[in-house]
Amino acid sequence: MGREVSESCVDSLLTEIVSTYCNGFYANKPELAARRIEAIGYQVGHQLSERYTMERPRFSDHLEAIKFICKDFWSELFKKQIDNLKTNHRGTFVLQDNRFRWLARMSVDPSSENSSSPQDPSTMAENKAAQAVGMHLYFPCGIIRGALSNLGIPCAVSADISNLPACDRNNITKRNFDPCLVAPLTAHCELS
Amino acid sequence: MAPVAPRSGDAIFASVERVNAELFTLTYGAIVRQLLTDLEEVEEVNKQLDQMGYNIGIRLIDEFLAKSNVSRCVDFKETAEVIAKVGFKMFLGVTASVTNWDADGMSCSLILEDNPLVDFVELPDTCQGLYYCNILSGVIRGALEMVSMKTEVTWVRDMLRGDDAFELQVKLLKQVSEEYPYKDDEYSEV
Amino acid sequence: MASTACFMIVSRNDIPIYEAEVGTALKKEDAAHQHQFILHAALDIVQDLAWTTSAMFLKAIDRFNDLVVSVYVTAGHTRLMLLHDSRNDDGIKSFFQEVHELYIKILLNPLYLPGSRITSSHFDTKVRALARKYL
Amino acid sequence: MAAIYSLYIINKSGGLIFYKDYGSAGRMDTNDSLRLASLWHSMHAISQQLSPIGGCMGIELLEADTFDLHCFQSLTGTKFFVVSEPGTQHVEGLLKHIYELYTDYVLKNPFYEMEMPIRCELFDINLAQAVQKDRVAFLGR
Amino acid sequence: MEPDVSIETSSMIRIAVLPIGPIPPSHFRDYVSMLVRHHKIELSTISSFYTEHQKSPFAQQPWDSGTLRFKFMVSGSPPSPWEDFQSNRKILAVIGICHCPSSPDLDSVTEQFSAVSKGYSSSLVQRCFAFCPGDSQLEDDRKKGGNLILFPPADRQTQEFHLQTMVQDIAASLLMEFEKWVLQAESAGTILKTPLDSQASLSSEEVIKAKKRRLGRAQKTIGDYCLLAGSPVDANAHYSTALELARLTGDYFWYAGALEGRVCALLMDRMGQKDPVLEEEVKYQYNSVILHYRKSFIQDNAQRVSPLSFELEATLKLARFLCRRELAKEVVELLTAAADGAKSLIDASDRLILYVEVARLFGTLGYHRKSAFFSRQVAQLYLQQENRLAAMSAMQVLAMTTKAYRVQSRASIAKHSLPNEIGSTHTDGGKIHHHSVVSLFESQWNTLQMVVLREILLSAVRAGDPLAAWSAAARLLRSYYPLITPAGQNGLAIALANSADRLPSGTRCADPALPFIRLHSFPLYPSQMDIVKRNPVREDWWAGSAPSGPFIYTPFSKGEPNHNSKQELIWIVGEPVQVLVELANPCGFDLMVDSIYLSVHSGNFDAFPISVNLPPNSAKVIMLSGIPTKVGPMTIPGSQGLVLSDPFRCCGSAKLKNVSVPSISVVPPLPLLVSHVVGGDGAVILYEGEIHDVWISLANAGTVPVEQVHISLSGKNQDSVISVAYETLKSALPLKPGAEVTIPVTLKAWQLGLVDLDTAATKNFSGSTVRQGKDGSSPMLLIHYAGPLENSEEPPTNGSVVPPGRRLVVPLNICVLQGLSFVKARLLSMEIPAHVGGNPPKPVHVENSSSEEVTGSESKTDRLVKIDPYRGSWGLRFLELELSNPTDVVFEISVSVQLENSNNEDSDSPVDRAAAEFGYPKTRIDRDYTARVLIPLEHFKLPVLDGSFFLKDSQTNGTTGKSSSFSEKNAKAELNASIKNLISRIKVRWQSGRNSSGELNIKDAIQSALQTSVMDVLLPDPLTFGFRLAESCSGQDAKLDSPKESDYQVQSTSSKGSVLAHDMTPMEVLVRNNTKEMIRMSLNITCRDVAGENCIEGKKATVLWAGVLSGVTMEVPPLQEIKHSFSLYFLVPGEYTLLAAAVIDEANDILRARAKTNSPDEPIFCRGAPFHLRTRSPTVASLGFKLAAINVNLDSLPKTPEVFSLDFRIWFQNAAIQP
């Protein structure tokens, strides 16, 4: 295992990327901000993939490459592998990480979102929250895409945060008994 | 209740969650590159990095304090030492050395021989004038501000510019004590 | 050390991003051209070969007269190509591997745009040093 | 047999940013809690001025006959204090731990704005666990 | 070595094809092409020609399925030293080809043919084909048979058929020859040698071995013949024995040969279909072939000869056999091996052939870079031999490499090459496709690319192909100039120049050299010639196409709403057009472009070439012009795609966005209106407010009549155009080509804005004239016009599209000079006392007052004091206009007040208007003077005083409420309206020294002047008083409103406005109520003398009176008047002033408001105007009468001292009269 730094370094960097691009430069253009963040991730992925494939033989097919992402690559980054890899054999792969570190510290508070309108619009708050979290997910998506396309697999990666920690209320109770929190990330790679 | 003894940088670093430094380095690098493309002006990028650093610093300080158990520093000298030995260690896994104290102990240099931020980095000619590590200065500034020290942090040496080390000059401007009336005398003996 | 050796890095889209005439033989310009021609031609063979094996080091894949082309293909399909007249695969292999590391360093430089020309003088000197060491 | 009644977090400018009730005793409504917070903020400040020894950090323990009030102030000026059953042990440790939780789950939550009231679910959850008595005891060792 | 060899080659019969006698190459080529078609002859087809002499040695010959294969060696080939070894190398037949027309003497032909045939000792059959012989030749051909075969002229088919049969005949006879040969060989045996065999005579103990060898070799050769005879099975048998023997005798070379033969036989037997098993077999066998060739390498004669070439050939054969993508790996190995052999080949030409073959095979394998590489090797070999032909071949070979190196000549890419005037990119839809010339810079192989291009250039120069040389040099220079040293650039420039000299003028090269060219812009039609789409359905097609604002000259004001998107351009047949292009010369030498012009694929364009000179590293924008000649779409190739570094940039010219190339369509001729202002197009100089006519003449300069015209205005100050004689123009339609029409336009100069003012002040007028002419402040006429809807001469090119209309913009450039400038207006009031006239002036109702005034025909002065009988002229108001004349001419001002009377409709008729106007004396203002003009406002009054004027008070009176306030509101409104129209009746006309005339616009000036006191001026007092003399004789009171009456009055009093002293003068005071309510009041009348003393009361009273003068209470009904009679007796003649005043009882708010009282209880006091009264002393004649009169009256008078004194005075007067 090579050199290490405290996790909070990366965490705070991430936070800053997002806030810089979402609240700073492109406050009113989320899609642009998203693209920038994704691009940053892409570069990282691109570089790291080159880095971590150094000692291993080249991949002869896509599945191998994606397996590599799920196993070695992921554990290099997060010290754990992707928990679940699904595919429809038509070029779509679903990678699922049930304890995604970068979400582990996030809790979105809907009420904080809609301070202005106290009544009901929890739904709106929900997806605002979802959107906010989504911003943080463009980075990992970028990483995956960068890595894959460097391995000669151009693809589109999207993250699914349907069951984000604080996004659904009902599993808080469950959490109370279980100190290790669930922070799932699901990434869809569409090979193009 | 005797307060818990301060812990050594290594001890803390060993205890905190750690991640692959390359991820950190590259992420930071990617940010810098993106900023360069978005802001075009190198000066702007320096500013932005410093700002980001500041934002990080004002949050990070608490984690630092919480995990390091350092009690209030007697004076700026001690503060600097703590930053160099504990702070850097606990976050970046490297330690800095403190030198070049001026007469009244109001400014000093933190020297980093080893800096994970700049692994693999090489400044192309197009980026002359870029303070690649400017985020660090921001962090320090932000962190110290939270413990009521207004400081000015500037780069003196930069390996990317061919120097033999990274040297940050930290100059203590003043103690902000407005919101801490009860801390008036804290540095009185300094 | 090989009398002739021309080293070249070709990006995934067949663009040379670095070339160096390493070799003891005194450099003649048209000779250098000839070398590039040979390497350029060898790409045809590499592109077929690369998919048949998962090894990075493809050994000598092509030759012209007494000049041999050895190739090393990274996962990102960047090709390190060496034209040489001496035949010590081990030396070449380790040369490639170390250059690959250097290349990755370059690639890891956030300020380097992947696929663009490698201008780092540091890289150049390192590569030449490696050539002296291994070829 | 010691119980934590409630936990307060006050930001450096004296605003109450977190309040939580544990157990039945000493409940108060929001206003009272706010009042208590600001009152404590200033008392704490004054206490330092009053204290005979220089560089005093302010009240750490206030013992009343119905409750104890333990206070911990971080160097950044954030004050954590718990109101507990008289004679509760190891509260310093608890406060310390709370401080860590605060840095982990509040400050590291990208959606938390500095100095603002804390609404972080994860923080709540972890607090809940921390406050359990056995944890308290455990922390003490 | 031989080119193009394959495994099957061993089964091919070589036939030399030779031209006999002179033949035009084209013909020869043609004949040959006819011949070579027959390279496969079915055995079945030749059976008819075949006659079996003896038992055929080819036992298993497949007559039904087998074939003979021919390999035609056009113009022959030198005999090979290896003929014995491989019989297929022998020339086994000779075919002469003769073109009879060019070689009449057939005998000589025959001789020549037999002569050349001698050269081919190995040939077994000779034929000479003579094509299209003349009749005579056919004649004498009858006599001699032999080898000469004539092909009588006939249609192609028959000839081909004829030829085929002849070839079949040849085949047959060859077959028979083979049989002979084989039989003879089997019986007698042969001596077969190859250059390999050592010359040394065989030693005795080797003889046996040698014999065996000979047998083996013979078998092999027989095998060869079997192959040639198309009988693989026989061949196989012979080869097997041959192989056996060769192996025994260690005759590797022949072993290999036999093996080759056997493989060939194998393939022949399989009739070409391949299967993996066969492939494996072939591969296996051939590898051993190659192996044995290598084995047979003998050191001692290696210098002289080596089997290497056979080894390589074998390799190539195998490679060619296997050459498939799937087998790439093996093929590559084979080819690489073969290529390796090259260096050890002795013969240079062998090496050449080898490389050619390798290149080909790589090519077929799809390895283009590889094949390019070897092609280049070939080219270099060619270039080594310093001759023209070699250079040519080198050139051709290199040309094949250009694709792989991405340096194609554009000729090879775009068949219709672009004109090199306009850069190197196609454009359509304004979008720029970068050309491969550009794309090649993304691939950084430019060192290679430059090398290749240089070699092409070199070979082209050597080969003397100027065009190729040019194209190569151009490509080099254009694409790589940044990488080429100035010296190198010059070299290339020279190369270009040289090849240019050697090219026929007008040659166009597909590859642009310098300069770089990019489209700069399409200058639009001058707005004078604008074209406007017209759609036939809309009648007013011009609508919406009018340019807005002053930006008419900018391209975007062309009316198309979507200028930003793709813009389209219409060019007109016969009208010149321009295109701006930018040229750049980034190189270090002077560039002389001696003819550059627009050239258009669609060819419907006459261009005017120009020549440009570009200094080193410079860029220029030039205008290319031309005339469209035919209707239709036109495409102009677009702008330069960027190369290594933007050449324009490095020539310091600005970066230019990609100009979107408009889609240009050429339309048939349109009418073209040109305009000029009669009397010079210079700006019309007018003083502010001046009214002036300009005459604009429009001529149709086009070739099509104008049939539709529409005139509209645009630009600033549009209102300054008063009228345009649209009708005149309309009536002139259709305007034939050349016809002209002149239309008047009436202008009224506008007021200069403040800006204009001060600039006018600073500048002298000429200066400001220029300025005025320039800036866009003038209005312009937009004349939209169009020709006939479909024009007769040209059929509509694109469906039912009507020819567009056009727009002519006629800027009316008016230069407005500051004329009379209005300084200020203020309100004056002065006292001109009124006289008590006999005539009871009518109450001035605005309506009839006018007529009233008019009828009274008095002198102006009199009119000035003509008074409102009730208001009197007291406080008469004047509007004083102060005007200054900054100009250099005299101005004359005439103020006129127009009183239009609302109640008679025909008030607009000139007569009435004239009648309804006042003229005031002209005022003359000299240059640089200011003068004041007085305008009496006496004639403006509102008839009634009612609540609406005092809205502020309305809430105090009881009847408030929405409705009332509403009514008040609009009452207010109508008040304002009436005020406005009052003001608008004042006209100030001027006439300048240079008899231009105009009007001064001072409405707002007046309004502002009146602002303050508009009420006082325009509102009547609640009560107005007037005095008049009552009728002395007739007691009947005058009907005031009857005009007749008034007339009478006028006459009666016209004599004099005065009364007699010492006479009781009956008088009347008329009190009018101008309000809408009844007014009650008490009236007082006083009379004052000159000194202003009250002369009715007091002891000094000099006026006696009868009737009530004070405290007369009366009620005046609304808008009515009441008269109160009284009499005065003036003791002393002189001037007196009569005053009437009234105290109003319980006044209402309106009155209060009017009287501006503040406290409700304070009495409201109205006084009338002073009336003057002159009293005269009576004449003597009348005196007595008067006395009497007095006496009469004295009785009625109280005895007072005054009487006596009065008496006395009379006396005194009499005394005075006495003398």
mmCIF file of N, CA and C in Angstrom, chain D residues 103-128:
data_model
loop_
_atom_site.group_PDB
_atom_site.id
_atom_site.type_symbol
_atom_site.label_atom_id
_atom_site.label_comp_id
_atom_site.label_asym_id
_atom_site.label_seq_id
_atom_site.Cartn_x
_atom_site.Cartn_y
_atom_site.Cartn_z
ATOM 1 N N THR D 103 -17.376 17.122 14.580
ATOM 2 C CA THR D 103 -16.473 17.374 13.458
ATOM 3 C C THR D 103 -16.723 16.365 12.339
ATOM 4 N N ASP D 104 -17.040 15.133 12.712
ATOM 5 C CA ASP D 104 -17.193 14.128 11.652
ATOM 6 C C ASP D 104 -18.492 14.285 10.887
ATOM 7 N N TYR D 105 -19.570 14.433 11.653
ATOM 8 C CA TYR D 105 -20.854 14.317 10.964
ATOM 9 C C TYR D 105 -21.507 15.655 10.679
ATOM 10 N N VAL D 106 -21.025 16.682 11.344
ATOM 11 C CA VAL D 106 -21.610 17.987 11.046
ATOM 12 C C VAL D 106 -20.690 18.747 10.096
ATOM 13 N N LEU D 107 -19.455 18.949 10.533
ATOM 14 C CA LEU D 107 -18.552 19.763 9.709
ATOM 15 C C LEU D 107 -18.216 19.066 8.396
ATOM 16 N N LYS D 108 -18.224 17.746 8.410
ATOM 17 C CA LYS D 108 -17.860 17.071 7.159
ATOM 18 C C LYS D 108 -19.057 16.839 6.260
ATOM 19 N N ASN D 109 -20.213 17.198 6.747
ATOM 20 C CA ASN D 109 -21.375 17.064 5.886
ATOM 21 C C ASN D 109 -21.427 18.269 4.951
ATOM 22 N N PRO D 110 -21.233 18.025 3.682
ATOM 23 C CA PRO D 110 -21.140 19.170 2.759
ATOM 24 C C PRO D 110 -22.342 20.094 2.821
ATOM 25 N N PHE D 111 -23.458 19.569 3.323
ATOM 26 C CA PHE D 111 -24.652 20.409 3.284
ATOM 27 C C PHE D 111 -24.808 21.256 4.541
ATOM 28 N N TYR D 112 -23.868 21.102 5.452
ATOM 29 C CA TYR D 112 -23.983 21.911 6.662
ATOM 30 C C TYR D 112 -23.303 23.254 6.469
ATOM 31 N N GLU D 113 -24.024 24.318 6.797
ATOM 32 C CA GLU D 113 -23.402 25.632 6.703
ATOM 33 C C GLU D 113 -22.906 26.033 8.073
ATOM 34 N N MET D 114 -21.684 26.546 8.116
ATOM 35 C CA MET D 114 -21.046 26.889 9.388
ATOM 36 C C MET D 114 -21.958 27.815 10.194
ATOM 37 N N GLU D 115 -21.905 27.607 11.490
ATOM 38 C CA GLU D 115 -22.592 28.510 12.420
ATOM 39 C C GLU D 115 -24.115 28.368 12.378
ATOM 40 N N MET D 116 -24.586 27.519 11.527
ATOM 41 C CA MET D 116 -26.041 27.411 11.361
ATOM 42 C C MET D 116 -26.561 26.302 12.273
ATOM 43 N N PRO D 117 -27.864 26.333 12.566
ATOM 44 C CA PRO D 117 -28.451 25.251 13.352
ATOM 45 C C PRO D 117 -28.157 23.906 12.715
ATOM 46 N N ILE D 118 -27.912 22.907 13.532
ATOM 47 C CA ILE D 118 -27.481 21.612 13.032
ATOM 48 C C ILE D 118 -28.684 20.735 12.762
ATOM 49 N N ARG D 119 -28.835 20.326 11.513
ATOM 50 C CA ARG D 119 -29.891 19.356 11.209
ATOM 51 C C ARG D 119 -29.267 18.217 10.439
ATOM 52 N N CYS D 120 -28.489 17.429 11.112
ATOM 53 C CA CYS D 120 -27.837 16.319 10.434
ATOM 54 C C CYS D 120 -28.269 15.013 11.061
ATOM 55 N N GLU D 121 -28.969 14.234 10.314
ATOM 56 C CA GLU D 121 -29.529 12.996 10.814
ATOM 57 C C GLU D 121 -28.437 12.088 11.383
ATOM 58 N N LEU D 122 -27.360 11.993 10.572
ATOM 59 C CA LEU D 122 -26.306 11.074 11.010
ATOM 60 C C LEU D 122 -25.764 11.487 12.369
ATOM 61 N N PHE D 123 -25.690 12.790 12.556
ATOM 62 C CA PHE D 123 -25.191 13.289 13.844
ATOM 63 C C PHE D 123 -26.130 12.825 14.946
ATOM 64 N N ASP D 124 -27.407 13.051 14.738
ATOM 65 C CA ASP D 124 -28.388 12.617 15.742
ATOM 66 C C ASP D 124 -28.184 11.152 16.088
ATOM 67 N N ILE D 125 -28.149 10.370 15.045
ATOM 68 C CA ILE D 125 -28.072 8.925 15.259
ATOM 69 C C ILE D 125 -26.854 8.579 16.110
ATOM 70 N N ASN D 126 -25.709 9.128 15.693
ATOM 71 C CA ASN D 126 -24.491 8.791 16.432
ATOM 72 C C ASN D 126 -24.541 9.315 17.857
ATOM 73 N N LEU D 127 -25.107 10.523 18.017
ATOM 74 C CA LEU D 127 -25.255 11.049 19.379
ATOM 75 C C LEU D 127 -26.038 10.063 20.226
ATOM 76 N N ALA D 128 -27.176 9.666 19.666
ATOM 77 C CA ALA D 128 -28.063 8.774 20.408
ATOM 78 C C ALA D 128 -27.276 7.609 20.986
#
